[in-house]
mmCIF file of C-alpha atoms in Angstrom:
data_model
loop_
_atom_site.group_PDB
_atom_site.id
_atom_site.type_symbol
_atom_site.label_atom_id
_atom_site.label_comp_id
_atom_site.label_asym_id
_atom_site.label_seq_id
_atom_site.Cartn_x
_atom_site.Cartn_y
_atom_site.Cartn_z
ATOM 1 C CA MET A 1 28.195 45.980 -6.748
ATOM 2 C CA SER A 2 29.582 46.522 -10.239
ATOM 3 C CA GLN A 3 27.792 48.449 -12.928
ATOM 4 C CA PRO A 4 25.953 46.464 -15.632
ATOM 5 C CA ARG A 5 27.690 46.165 -18.977
ATOM 6 C CA TRP A 6 24.912 47.690 -21.084
ATOM 7 C CA LEU A 7 24.533 46.573 -24.666
ATOM 8 C CA THR A 8 25.743 48.884 -27.397
ATOM 9 C CA ASP A 9 23.192 50.051 -29.946
ATOM 10 C CA GLU A 10 24.461 47.432 -32.406
ATOM 11 C CA GLU A 11 24.368 44.671 -29.781
ATOM 12 C CA GLN A 12 20.836 45.714 -28.776
ATOM 13 C CA ARG A 13 19.642 45.569 -32.400
ATOM 14 C CA THR A 14 21.384 42.221 -32.915
ATOM 15 C CA TRP A 15 19.913 40.773 -29.725
ATOM 16 C CA ARG A 16 16.404 41.910 -30.587
ATOM 17 C CA ASP A 17 16.681 40.626 -34.163
ATOM 18 C CA PHE A 18 18.073 37.288 -32.984
ATOM 19 C CA SER A 19 15.364 36.938 -30.342
ATOM 20 C CA ALA A 20 12.632 37.805 -32.856
ATOM 21 C CA ALA A 21 14.050 35.410 -35.469
ATOM 22 C CA VAL A 22 14.251 32.512 -32.992
ATOM 23 C CA GLY A 23 10.731 33.211 -31.725
ATOM 24 C CA MET A 24 9.279 33.459 -35.220
ATOM 25 C CA LEU A 25 11.086 30.323 -36.398
ATOM 26 C CA LYS A 26 9.876 28.331 -33.375
ATOM 27 C CA ALA A 27 6.296 29.562 -33.888
ATOM 28 C CA HIS A 28 6.415 28.740 -37.611
ATOM 29 C CA LEU A 29 7.725 25.207 -36.987
ATOM 30 C CA GLU A 30 5.202 24.653 -34.185
ATOM 31 C CA THR A 31 2.339 25.685 -36.472
ATOM 32 C CA GLN A 32 3.615 23.522 -39.337
ATOM 33 C CA LEU A 33 3.864 20.413 -37.163
ATOM 34 C CA GLN A 34 0.474 21.001 -35.555
ATOM 35 C CA GLN A 35 -1.239 21.530 -38.920
ATOM 36 C CA ASP A 36 0.535 18.817 -40.911
ATOM 37 C CA ALA A 37 1.208 16.137 -38.295
ATOM 38 C CA GLY A 38 -1.099 16.940 -35.378
ATOM 39 C CA MET A 39 1.746 17.142 -32.886
ATOM 40 C CA PRO A 40 3.614 19.901 -31.089
ATOM 41 C CA HIS A 41 7.308 20.449 -31.772
ATOM 42 C CA THR A 42 8.139 19.079 -28.310
ATOM 43 C CA TYR A 43 6.695 15.675 -29.264
ATOM 44 C CA TYR A 44 8.549 15.712 -32.578
ATOM 45 C CA GLU A 45 11.829 16.439 -30.809
ATOM 46 C CA LEU A 46 11.207 13.634 -28.299
ATOM 47 C CA LEU A 47 10.435 11.202 -31.122
ATOM 48 C CA VAL A 48 13.630 12.191 -32.940
ATOM 49 C CA VAL A 49 15.816 11.779 -29.850
ATOM 50 C CA LEU A 50 14.253 8.398 -29.011
ATOM 51 C CA SER A 51 14.587 7.228 -32.628
ATOM 52 C CA GLU A 52 18.329 7.957 -32.505
ATOM 53 C CA ALA A 53 18.903 6.312 -29.096
ATOM 54 C CA PRO A 54 20.360 2.791 -28.898
ATOM 55 C CA GLY A 55 17.422 0.389 -29.027
ATOM 56 C CA GLN A 56 15.143 3.425 -29.349
ATOM 57 C CA VAL A 57 14.937 3.632 -25.552
ATOM 58 C CA MET A 58 16.212 6.175 -23.030
ATOM 59 C CA ARG A 59 16.061 6.697 -19.317
ATOM 60 C CA MET A 60 13.591 9.525 -18.632
ATOM 61 C CA SER A 61 16.186 11.639 -16.802
ATOM 62 C CA ASP A 62 18.570 11.359 -19.781
ATOM 63 C CA LEU A 63 15.747 12.212 -22.174
ATOM 64 C CA ALA A 64 14.968 15.324 -20.109
ATOM 65 C CA ILE A 65 18.590 16.441 -20.340
ATOM 66 C CA ALA A 66 18.847 15.654 -24.065
ATOM 67 C CA THR A 67 15.748 17.735 -24.845
ATOM 68 C CA ARG A 68 16.388 20.462 -22.271
ATOM 69 C CA SER A 69 13.028 19.693 -20.641
ATOM 70 C CA SER A 70 12.057 19.836 -17.013
ATOM 71 C CA ARG A 71 11.173 16.417 -15.660
ATOM 72 C CA SER A 72 7.581 17.476 -14.995
ATOM 73 C CA ARG A 73 7.150 18.832 -18.540
ATOM 74 C CA LEU A 74 8.718 15.679 -19.964
ATOM 75 C CA SER A 75 6.524 13.432 -17.835
ATOM 76 C CA HIS A 76 3.405 15.232 -19.079
ATOM 77 C CA ALA A 77 4.528 14.988 -22.724
ATOM 78 C CA ILE A 78 5.423 11.301 -22.401
ATOM 79 C CA ALA A 79 2.018 10.591 -20.813
ATOM 80 C CA ARG A 80 0.264 12.226 -23.789
ATOM 81 C CA MET A 81 2.517 10.409 -26.262
ATOM 82 C CA GLU A 82 1.907 7.141 -24.433
ATOM 83 C CA ALA A 83 -1.851 7.704 -24.782
ATOM 84 C CA ALA A 84 -1.308 8.204 -28.528
ATOM 85 C CA GLY A 85 0.615 4.906 -28.632
ATOM 86 C CA TRP A 86 3.883 6.571 -29.684
ATOM 87 C CA VAL A 87 5.922 5.627 -26.619
ATOM 88 C CA ARG A 88 5.816 3.074 -23.850
ATOM 89 C CA ARG A 89 7.006 3.892 -20.342
ATOM 90 C CA GLU A 90 8.680 1.160 -18.331
ATOM 91 C CA ALA A 91 9.896 1.159 -14.744
ATOM 92 C CA CYS A 92 13.594 0.739 -14.081
ATOM 93 C CA GLU A 93 14.191 -2.573 -12.330
ATOM 94 C CA THR A 94 17.342 -1.395 -10.537
ATOM 95 C CA ASP A 95 16.014 2.033 -9.482
ATOM 96 C CA LYS A 96 12.340 2.151 -8.531
ATOM 97 C CA ARG A 97 12.317 5.945 -8.976
ATOM 98 C CA GLY A 98 13.654 5.685 -12.518
ATOM 99 C CA ALA A 99 11.780 4.942 -15.724
ATOM 100 C CA PHE A 100 12.548 4.346 -19.380
ATOM 101 C CA ALA A 101 10.768 5.688 -22.455
ATOM 102 C CA HIS A 102 10.592 3.273 -25.408
ATOM 103 C CA LEU A 103 9.716 4.436 -28.908
ATOM 104 C CA THR A 104 6.953 2.235 -30.325
ATOM 105 C CA GLN A 105 6.424 1.276 -33.960
ATOM 106 C CA ALA A 106 3.473 3.703 -34.047
ATOM 107 C CA GLY A 107 5.767 6.458 -32.727
ATOM 108 C CA LEU A 108 8.354 5.701 -35.389
ATOM 109 C CA GLU A 109 5.646 5.798 -38.056
ATOM 110 C CA ALA A 110 4.339 9.131 -36.714
ATOM 111 C CA LEU A 111 7.875 10.532 -36.869
ATOM 112 C CA GLU A 112 8.428 9.231 -40.402
ATOM 113 C CA ALA A 113 5.122 10.769 -41.515
ATOM 114 C CA ALA A 114 5.917 14.154 -39.911
ATOM 115 C CA ALA A 115 9.554 14.407 -40.984
ATOM 116 C CA PRO A 116 9.216 15.397 -44.679
ATOM 117 C CA GLY A 117 6.992 18.403 -43.968
ATOM 118 C CA HIS A 118 9.080 19.460 -40.991
ATOM 119 C CA VAL A 119 12.356 19.210 -42.912
ATOM 120 C CA GLU A 120 10.854 21.257 -45.743
ATOM 121 C CA ALA A 121 9.695 23.919 -43.268
ATOM 122 C CA VAL A 122 13.171 24.069 -41.708
ATOM 123 C CA ARG A 123 14.796 24.261 -45.129
ATOM 124 C CA THR A 124 12.545 27.006 -46.523
ATOM 125 C CA SER A 125 12.463 29.143 -43.393
ATOM 126 C CA LEU A 126 16.058 28.798 -42.193
ATOM 127 C CA PHE A 127 18.484 27.522 -44.825
ATOM 128 C CA ASP A 128 17.096 28.641 -48.189
ATOM 129 C CA PRO A 129 17.330 32.379 -47.382
ATOM 130 C CA LEU A 130 21.009 32.021 -46.399
ATOM 131 C CA THR A 131 24.109 31.686 -48.530
ATOM 132 C CA PRO A 132 26.369 28.654 -47.923
ATOM 133 C CA GLU A 133 28.787 30.989 -46.113
ATOM 134 C CA GLN A 134 26.010 32.278 -43.851
ATOM 135 C CA VAL A 135 24.968 28.681 -43.066
ATOM 136 C CA ARG A 136 28.574 27.909 -42.083
ATOM 137 C CA GLN A 137 28.723 31.066 -39.947
ATOM 138 C CA LEU A 138 25.387 30.264 -38.301
ATOM 139 C CA GLY A 139 26.718 26.817 -37.421
ATOM 140 C CA GLU A 140 29.883 28.279 -35.913
ATOM 141 C CA ILE A 141 27.988 30.939 -33.975
ATOM 142 C CA SER A 142 25.486 28.380 -32.682
ATOM 143 C CA ALA A 143 28.277 26.027 -31.584
ATOM 144 C CA THR A 144 30.020 28.880 -29.744
ATOM 145 C CA ILE A 145 26.832 29.797 -27.871
ATOM 146 C CA ILE A 146 26.114 26.135 -27.057
ATOM 147 C CA ASP A 147 29.672 25.590 -25.800
ATOM 148 C CA GLN A 148 29.408 28.648 -23.572
ATOM 149 C CA LEU A 149 25.976 27.715 -22.143
ATOM 150 C CA THR A 150 26.375 23.940 -21.817
ATOM 151 C CA PRO A 151 28.189 23.976 -18.452
ATOM 152 C CA ARG A 152 25.556 26.297 -16.959
ATOM 153 C CA CYS A 153 22.665 24.250 -18.324
ATOM 154 C CA ALA A 154 24.265 20.974 -17.221
ATOM 155 C CA ALA A 155 24.777 22.332 -13.708
ATOM 156 C CA ALA A 156 21.153 23.488 -13.533
ATOM 157 C CA ALA A 157 19.935 20.084 -14.797
ATOM 158 C CA ALA A 158 22.075 18.295 -12.192
ATOM 159 C CA GLU A 159 20.656 20.503 -9.437
ATOM 160 C CA GLU A 160 17.104 19.787 -10.632
ATOM 161 C CA LEU A 161 17.788 16.041 -10.712
ATOM 162 C CA GLU A 162 19.319 16.128 -7.230
ATOM 163 C CA ARG A 163 16.328 18.087 -5.895
ATOM 164 C CA LEU A 164 13.849 15.648 -7.437
ATOM 165 C CA GLU A 165 15.742 12.611 -6.125
ATOM 166 C CA HIS A 166 15.861 14.236 -2.679
ATOM 167 C CA ASP A 167 12.098 14.893 -2.817
ATOM 168 C CA ALA A 168 11.378 11.342 -4.018
ATOM 169 C CA ALA A 169 13.426 9.882 -1.175
ATOM 170 C CA GLY A 170 11.345 11.917 1.279
ATOM 171 C CA THR A 171 14.354 13.422 2.965
#
C-alpha cells in the first residue's frame, strides 16, 4: 500500500479556507432563502432547473442527476413542493417506474418572487468582494474541479440508478 500524499501547509490552509468559505456561503444562501422566500436552497435549485428545462418538465432521474441529489432526497423534496403547488408529478407512460416533474405556474411565480433576493445575496456575498480578475479565476478554477469530478460523479449516479432499477424490478 502506498503512502498518502499529505497536504503541504499551504495546501492545508487553502483546503480549510475553501471548505469554510463554501460552507459559510451555503449557510448564508440557505438562511436568505428561508427568511425571504420560505424555501430551502434545494427547492430553489429544483425550481431553477425545471424552469430552464424544455417545457418546464424533466424526468425525475434526470432531475436528480442535474441537481446532484439522491433519488430519495429528490423524491422527498418533490413531494413537499407538490404539496405547495409548485410542481406536479406525473407517471411515465412508457416506463411505469419512471416519473416526470412539471413546474407549475405557482412554482414559476415562487421562483420569480425568490430570485431577486437570492441573486442579491449571491452578488454581495460572492462577487462583490472579488475583483473582475478574481471572478475570472474563480470560474476557471471551478470549471477545472467540475471537469475533474464529473466522471466520478456520473459513474456514482449511474450505479445508484442501476441499483434502484434493480431493486424496483425485484431482482
